[in-house]
Amino acid sequence: MQVKIIGGHGGVTKNYSATSYLIDESLLIDAGSVASGLDIEDQLKIDHILISHSHLDHTKDLAFICDNCFGLKDKPFEVYTHKTVNKAIKDHLFNETIWPDFSLLPTKEKPTMRFNSIPAEKEIKLGEYKIMPVHVAHPGDAMGFIVEKGDVAILFTQDTKATERIWEVGKKYKNLKAIFTEVSFPNKLQTVADLSDHHPPATMKEELKKMPKEVPVYLGHLKPNYQEELIQEITALKEDRLHIMYADDVRFHFD
Ligand SMILES: [Zn+2]
Ligand SMILES: [Zn+2]
């Protein structure tokens, strides 16, 4: 399985893009930068889009990918989220005020995008992938996803503070090859991290102890304005299995 980090950050600047991970060619996790980071030709290859939660750095490019691909796709983008997230995106983004409702365009019968509500801990099958959504500790019924194809499973928490359940579920996957999770704020902003349900490096040290053992851990969602400080603090943890995703537009292969 290939994981392309279109954007791996918790914010947007000239050099950093918000969270969007492309699995192989057709499965997308989060839509923070899928329109700005991929050619339209590659946007058209996406069939299924998993959305972890409603925050703008994970959803904003849903608006632009629909705009870009309007009238060009023979089937809709199928979007999978918890029903709370689904409602939030419909009410606050595709609400005909901020952006047109592309789940009704060009027609209700053949829309550009279709929303599918999925509950936590009920596996779904999308093409050759099996997806297990699991709640994490972040607002609005946020969920992470364990994506499995053949002999390879990869766990994505997306945004979260310290959490439990996704690690318990992850331990059942003997073919788990990688964990993608987040560290957002430096240790001096521990209070901000607590209030916004994110990790600073200090809590990641404890979190690692709960994760499935001996699996490499990729840390993304660094806030662009604290990137250098975060790299220093994460490096100081001296944890060999931590890898920092400081650059976007990179690919990882797992088999
Ligand atoms: Zn985020
Ligand atoms: Zn968030």
CSV table of C-alpha atoms and ligand atoms in Angstrom, one decimal:
chain,number,residue,atom,x,y,z
A,1,MET,CA,0.0,0.0,0.0
A,2,GLN,CA,1.3,3.5,-0.8
A,3,VAL,CA,0.5,6.5,1.4
A,4,LYS,CA,1.0,9.8,-0.4
A,5,ILE,CA,1.1,12.7,2.0
A,6,ILE,CA,-0.5,15.4,-0.2
A,7,GLY,CA,-0.5,17.7,2.9
A,8,GLY,CA,0.5,16.6,6.4
A,9,HIS,CA,0.2,19.8,8.4
A,10,GLY,CA,-2.2,21.3,10.9
A,11,GLY,CA,-2.3,24.5,9.0
A,12,VAL,CA,-1.7,26.3,5.7
A,13,THR,CA,1.2,28.5,4.5
A,14,LYS,CA,3.1,29.0,1.2
A,15,ASN,CA,5.2,25.9,2.1
A,16,TYR,CA,2.8,23.8,4.1
A,17,SER,CA,-0.5,22.1,3.3
A,18,ALA,CA,-3.3,20.9,5.4
A,19,THR,CA,-4.1,17.2,6.0
A,20,SER,CA,-4.9,14.9,3.0
A,21,TYR,CA,-3.5,11.4,2.6
A,22,LEU,CA,-3.9,9.5,-0.6
A,23,ILE,CA,-3.9,5.7,-0.4
A,24,ASP,CA,-2.7,4.3,-3.7
A,25,GLU,CA,-4.8,6.2,-6.3
A,26,SER,CA,-8.4,6.0,-5.4
A,27,LEU,CA,-8.9,6.2,-1.6
A,28,LEU,CA,-8.4,9.6,0.2
A,29,ILE,CA,-8.3,10.3,3.9
A,30,ASP,CA,-9.2,13.9,4.7
A,31,ALA,CA,-9.5,16.7,2.2
A,32,GLY,CA,-7.4,19.5,3.5
A,33,SER,CA,-5.3,19.9,0.4
A,34,VAL,CA,-6.4,17.4,-2.2
A,35,ALA,CA,-7.5,20.1,-4.7
A,36,SER,CA,-4.5,22.3,-4.3
A,37,GLY,CA,-2.0,19.4,-4.2
A,38,LEU,CA,-3.1,17.1,-7.0
A,39,ASP,CA,-3.6,17.6,-10.8
A,40,ILE,CA,-7.2,17.4,-11.8
A,41,GLU,CA,-6.4,14.2,-13.7
A,42,ASP,CA,-5.4,12.6,-10.4
A,43,GLN,CA,-8.3,14.1,-8.5
A,44,LEU,CA,-10.6,12.4,-11.0
A,45,LYS,CA,-9.1,9.0,-10.1
A,46,ILE,CA,-10.4,9.3,-6.4
A,47,ASP,CA,-13.5,7.1,-5.7
A,48,HIS,CA,-13.8,7.1,-1.9
A,49,ILE,CA,-13.1,9.8,0.6
A,50,LEU,CA,-12.9,9.2,4.4
A,51,ILE,CA,-13.3,12.3,6.5
A,52,SER,CA,-12.1,12.1,10.1
A,53,HIS,CA,-13.8,15.2,11.4
A,54,SER,CA,-15.4,18.5,10.3
A,55,HIS,CA,-12.5,20.9,11.0
A,56,LEU,CA,-11.6,23.1,8.0
A,57,ASP,CA,-8.0,21.8,7.7
A,58,HIS,CA,-9.5,18.3,6.9
A,59,THR,CA,-12.5,19.3,4.8
A,60,LYS,CA,-11.9,22.6,2.9
A,61,ASP,CA,-10.8,21.0,-0.4
A,62,LEU,CA,-13.9,19.0,-0.6
A,63,ALA,CA,-15.4,22.3,-1.9
A,64,PHE,CA,-12.7,22.7,-4.6
A,65,ILE,CA,-12.4,19.0,-5.7
A,66,CYS,CA,-16.1,19.1,-6.4
A,67,ASP,CA,-15.7,22.3,-8.3
A,68,ASN,CA,-12.8,21.0,-10.3
A,69,CYS,CA,-14.4,17.7,-11.2
A,70,PHE,CA,-17.9,18.9,-11.8
A,71,GLY,CA,-19.3,17.3,-14.9
A,72,LEU,CA,-16.1,15.3,-15.5
A,73,LYS,CA,-16.8,12.2,-13.4
A,74,ASP,CA,-19.1,9.4,-14.4
A,75,LYS,CA,-19.8,8.5,-10.7
A,76,PRO,CA,-19.8,10.6,-7.5
A,77,PHE,CA,-17.1,11.0,-5.0
A,78,GLU,CA,-18.3,8.8,-2.2
A,79,VAL,CA,-17.7,10.5,1.1
A,80,TYR,CA,-17.7,8.5,4.4
A,81,THR,CA,-18.0,10.2,7.8
A,82,HIS,CA,-19.7,9.8,11.1
A,83,LYS,CA,-23.2,11.2,10.9
A,84,THR,CA,-22.3,14.2,13.2
A,85,VAL,CA,-19.5,15.1,10.8
A,86,ASN,CA,-21.7,14.6,7.8
A,87,LYS,CA,-24.3,17.0,9.2
A,88,ALA,CA,-21.6,19.6,10.1
A,89,ILE,CA,-20.2,19.6,6.6
A,90,LYS,CA,-23.6,19.9,5.0
A,91,ASP,CA,-24.8,22.6,7.3
A,92,HIS,CA,-21.7,24.7,7.4
A,93,LEU,CA,-19.9,24.2,4.1
A,94,PHE,CA,-22.1,22.9,1.4
A,95,ASN,CA,-25.1,25.0,2.6
A,96,GLU,CA,-25.7,27.1,-0.6
A,97,THR,CA,-24.3,30.2,1.2
A,98,ILE,CA,-20.6,29.2,1.7
A,99,TRP,CA,-20.6,26.8,-1.3
A,100,PRO,CA,-23.1,25.1,-3.6
A,101,ASP,CA,-24.5,21.7,-2.4
A,102,PHE,CA,-22.6,19.4,-4.7
A,103,SER,CA,-24.5,16.4,-3.4
A,104,LEU,CA,-27.4,17.8,-5.5
A,105,LEU,CA,-25.4,18.9,-8.5
A,106,PRO,CA,-25.5,18.6,-11.5
A,107,THR,CA,-28.6,16.4,-10.5
A,108,LYS,CA,-29.8,14.7,-7.3
A,109,GLU,CA,-29.7,11.4,-9.2
A,110,LYS,CA,-26.1,11.8,-10.5
A,111,PRO,CA,-24.4,14.2,-8.1
A,112,THR,CA,-20.7,15.2,-8.0
A,113,MET,CA,-20.4,14.0,-4.3
A,114,ARG,CA,-22.5,11.7,-2.2
A,115,PHE,CA,-22.4,11.5,1.7
A,116,ASN,CA,-22.4,8.2,3.5
A,117,SER,CA,-22.8,8.1,7.3
A,118,ILE,CA,-20.7,5.4,9.0
A,119,PRO,CA,-20.7,4.4,12.7
A,120,ALA,CA,-17.6,3.7,14.7
A,121,GLU,CA,-16.3,0.1,14.9
A,122,LYS,CA,-18.3,-1.3,12.0
A,123,GLU,CA,-16.0,-2.4,9.2
A,124,ILE,CA,-16.8,-1.3,5.7
A,125,LYS,CA,-15.4,-2.6,2.4
A,126,LEU,CA,-14.5,-0.1,-0.3
A,127,GLY,CA,-13.1,-1.8,-3.3
A,128,GLU,CA,-10.1,-3.7,-2.3
A,129,TYR,CA,-9.8,-2.0,1.1
A,130,LYS,CA,-11.4,-2.9,4.4
A,131,ILE,CA,-11.9,0.2,6.7
A,132,MET,CA,-12.4,0.1,10.4
A,133,PRO,CA,-13.5,3.5,11.8
A,134,VAL,CA,-12.7,4.1,15.5
A,135,HIS,CA,-13.5,7.1,17.7
A,136,VAL,CA,-10.6,9.3,18.9
A,137,ALA,CA,-10.4,12.1,21.4
A,138,HIS,CA,-11.2,15.2,19.3
A,139,PRO,CA,-14.4,17.2,18.9
A,140,GLY,CA,-17.5,16.4,16.9
A,141,ASP,CA,-17.5,12.6,16.9
A,142,ALA,CA,-14.0,12.5,15.2
A,143,MET,CA,-12.9,9.1,14.1
A,144,GLY,CA,-9.6,7.6,13.0
A,145,PHE,CA,-9.4,4.7,10.5
A,146,ILE,CA,-7.6,1.4,10.2
A,147,VAL,CA,-7.2,0.7,6.5
A,148,GLU,CA,-6.4,-2.9,5.4
A,149,LYS,CA,-5.5,-4.3,2.0
A,150,GLY,CA,-4.3,-7.9,1.8
A,151,ASP,CA,-1.4,-8.4,4.1
A,152,VAL,CA,-1.0,-4.7,5.0
A,153,ALA,CA,-2.9,-2.6,7.6
A,154,ILE,CA,-2.2,1.0,8.5
A,155,LEU,CA,-3.7,2.9,11.4
A,156,PHE,CA,-4.5,6.6,11.0
A,157,THR,CA,-5.7,8.5,14.1
A,158,GLN,CA,-5.9,11.9,12.4
A,159,ASP,CA,-6.5,14.7,15.0
A,160,THR,CA,-6.6,13.5,18.6
A,161,LYS,CA,-5.3,14.1,22.1
A,162,ALA,CA,-4.5,11.1,24.4
A,163,THR,CA,-6.9,8.3,23.5
A,164,GLU,CA,-7.4,4.6,24.2
A,165,ARG,CA,-9.8,2.7,22.0
A,166,ILE,CA,-8.1,2.9,18.6
A,167,TRP,CA,-4.9,1.4,20.2
A,168,GLU,CA,-6.9,-1.5,21.6
A,169,VAL,CA,-8.5,-2.1,18.2
A,170,GLY,CA,-5.2,-1.6,16.4
A,171,LYS,CA,-3.6,-4.4,18.5
A,172,LYS,CA,-5.9,-6.9,16.9
A,173,TYR,CA,-4.3,-6.3,13.5
A,174,LYS,CA,-1.2,-8.6,13.3
A,175,ASN,CA,-0.5,-7.1,9.8
A,176,LEU,CA,-0.2,-3.5,11.1
A,177,LYS,CA,2.7,-1.9,9.3
A,178,ALA,CA,2.5,1.8,10.3
A,179,ILE,CA,0.7,4.3,12.6
A,180,PHE,CA,0.0,7.8,11.4
A,181,THR,CA,-0.8,10.2,14.2
A,182,GLU,CA,-0.4,13.8,15.3
A,183,VAL,CA,1.7,16.2,17.3
A,184,SER,CA,0.4,19.8,16.9
A,185,PHE,CA,1.8,22.2,19.5
A,186,PRO,CA,5.1,22.6,21.3
A,187,ASN,CA,5.3,21.7,25.0
A,188,LYS,CA,5.1,25.4,26.1
A,189,LEU,CA,1.5,25.4,24.6
A,190,GLN,CA,0.4,22.3,26.6
A,191,THR,CA,-2.7,24.2,27.8
A,192,VAL,CA,-3.7,25.2,24.2
A,193,ALA,CA,-3.1,21.6,23.1
A,194,ASP,CA,-5.3,20.3,26.0
A,195,LEU,CA,-8.1,22.8,25.2
A,196,SER,CA,-8.1,22.0,21.5
A,197,ASP,CA,-7.6,18.2,21.9
A,198,HIS,CA,-4.2,17.8,20.4
A,199,HIS,CA,-0.8,16.4,21.4
A,200,PRO,CA,2.3,18.2,22.3
A,201,PRO,CA,5.5,16.1,22.2
A,202,ALA,CA,5.4,15.6,26.0
A,203,THR,CA,2.1,13.6,25.9
A,204,MET,CA,3.2,11.7,22.8
A,205,LYS,CA,5.9,10.1,24.9
A,206,GLU,CA,3.1,8.5,27.1
A,207,GLU,CA,0.9,7.8,24.2
A,208,LEU,CA,3.6,5.7,22.5
A,209,LYS,CA,3.4,3.2,25.5
A,210,LYS,CA,-0.2,2.4,24.6
A,211,MET,CA,0.3,1.8,20.9
A,212,PRO,CA,0.8,-1.5,19.2
A,213,LYS,CA,4.5,-2.4,19.7
A,214,GLU,CA,7.3,-2.3,17.2
A,215,VAL,CA,5.3,-0.5,14.5
A,216,PRO,CA,6.8,2.7,13.1
A,217,VAL,CA,4.9,5.9,14.0
A,218,TYR,CA,4.7,8.8,11.6
A,219,LEU,CA,3.9,12.2,13.3
A,220,GLY,CA,2.0,14.8,11.2
A,221,HIS,CA,-0.3,17.8,11.8
A,222,LEU,CA,2.6,20.0,13.0
A,223,LYS,CA,1.4,23.6,13.2
A,224,PRO,CA,3.5,25.4,10.6
A,225,ASN,CA,4.5,28.3,12.9
A,226,TYR,CA,6.0,25.8,15.4
A,227,GLN,CA,7.6,23.4,13.0
A,228,GLU,CA,11.2,23.9,14.0
A,229,GLU,CA,10.4,23.9,17.7
A,230,LEU,CA,8.4,20.7,17.3
A,231,ILE,CA,11.1,18.9,15.4
A,232,GLN,CA,13.6,19.7,18.2
A,233,GLU,CA,11.2,18.6,21.0
A,234,ILE,CA,10.2,15.4,19.2
A,235,THR,CA,13.9,14.6,18.5
A,236,ALA,CA,14.6,15.1,22.2
A,237,LEU,CA,12.2,12.3,23.0
A,238,LYS,CA,14.8,9.9,21.6
A,239,GLU,CA,12.2,7.4,20.5
A,240,ASP,CA,13.6,5.4,17.5
A,241,ARG,CA,10.3,4.5,16.0
A,242,LEU,CA,9.1,8.1,15.7
A,243,HIS,CA,9.3,9.7,12.2
A,244,ILE,CA,8.5,13.4,11.8
A,245,MET,CA,6.5,14.4,8.7
A,246,TYR,CA,8.0,17.8,8.2
A,247,ALA,CA,7.6,17.8,4.4
A,248,ASP,CA,4.5,17.5,2.3
A,249,ASP,CA,4.2,15.8,-1.1
A,250,VAL,CA,6.1,12.6,0.0
A,251,ARG,CA,5.2,9.0,-0.4
A,252,PHE,CA,5.6,6.0,1.9
A,253,HIS,CA,5.3,2.3,0.7
A,254,PHE,CA,4.3,-0.5,3.0
A,255,ASP,CA,4.2,-4.2,2.1
B,1,ZN,ZN,-6.5,19.3,12.1
B,2,ZN,ZN,-9.3,19.0,14.3
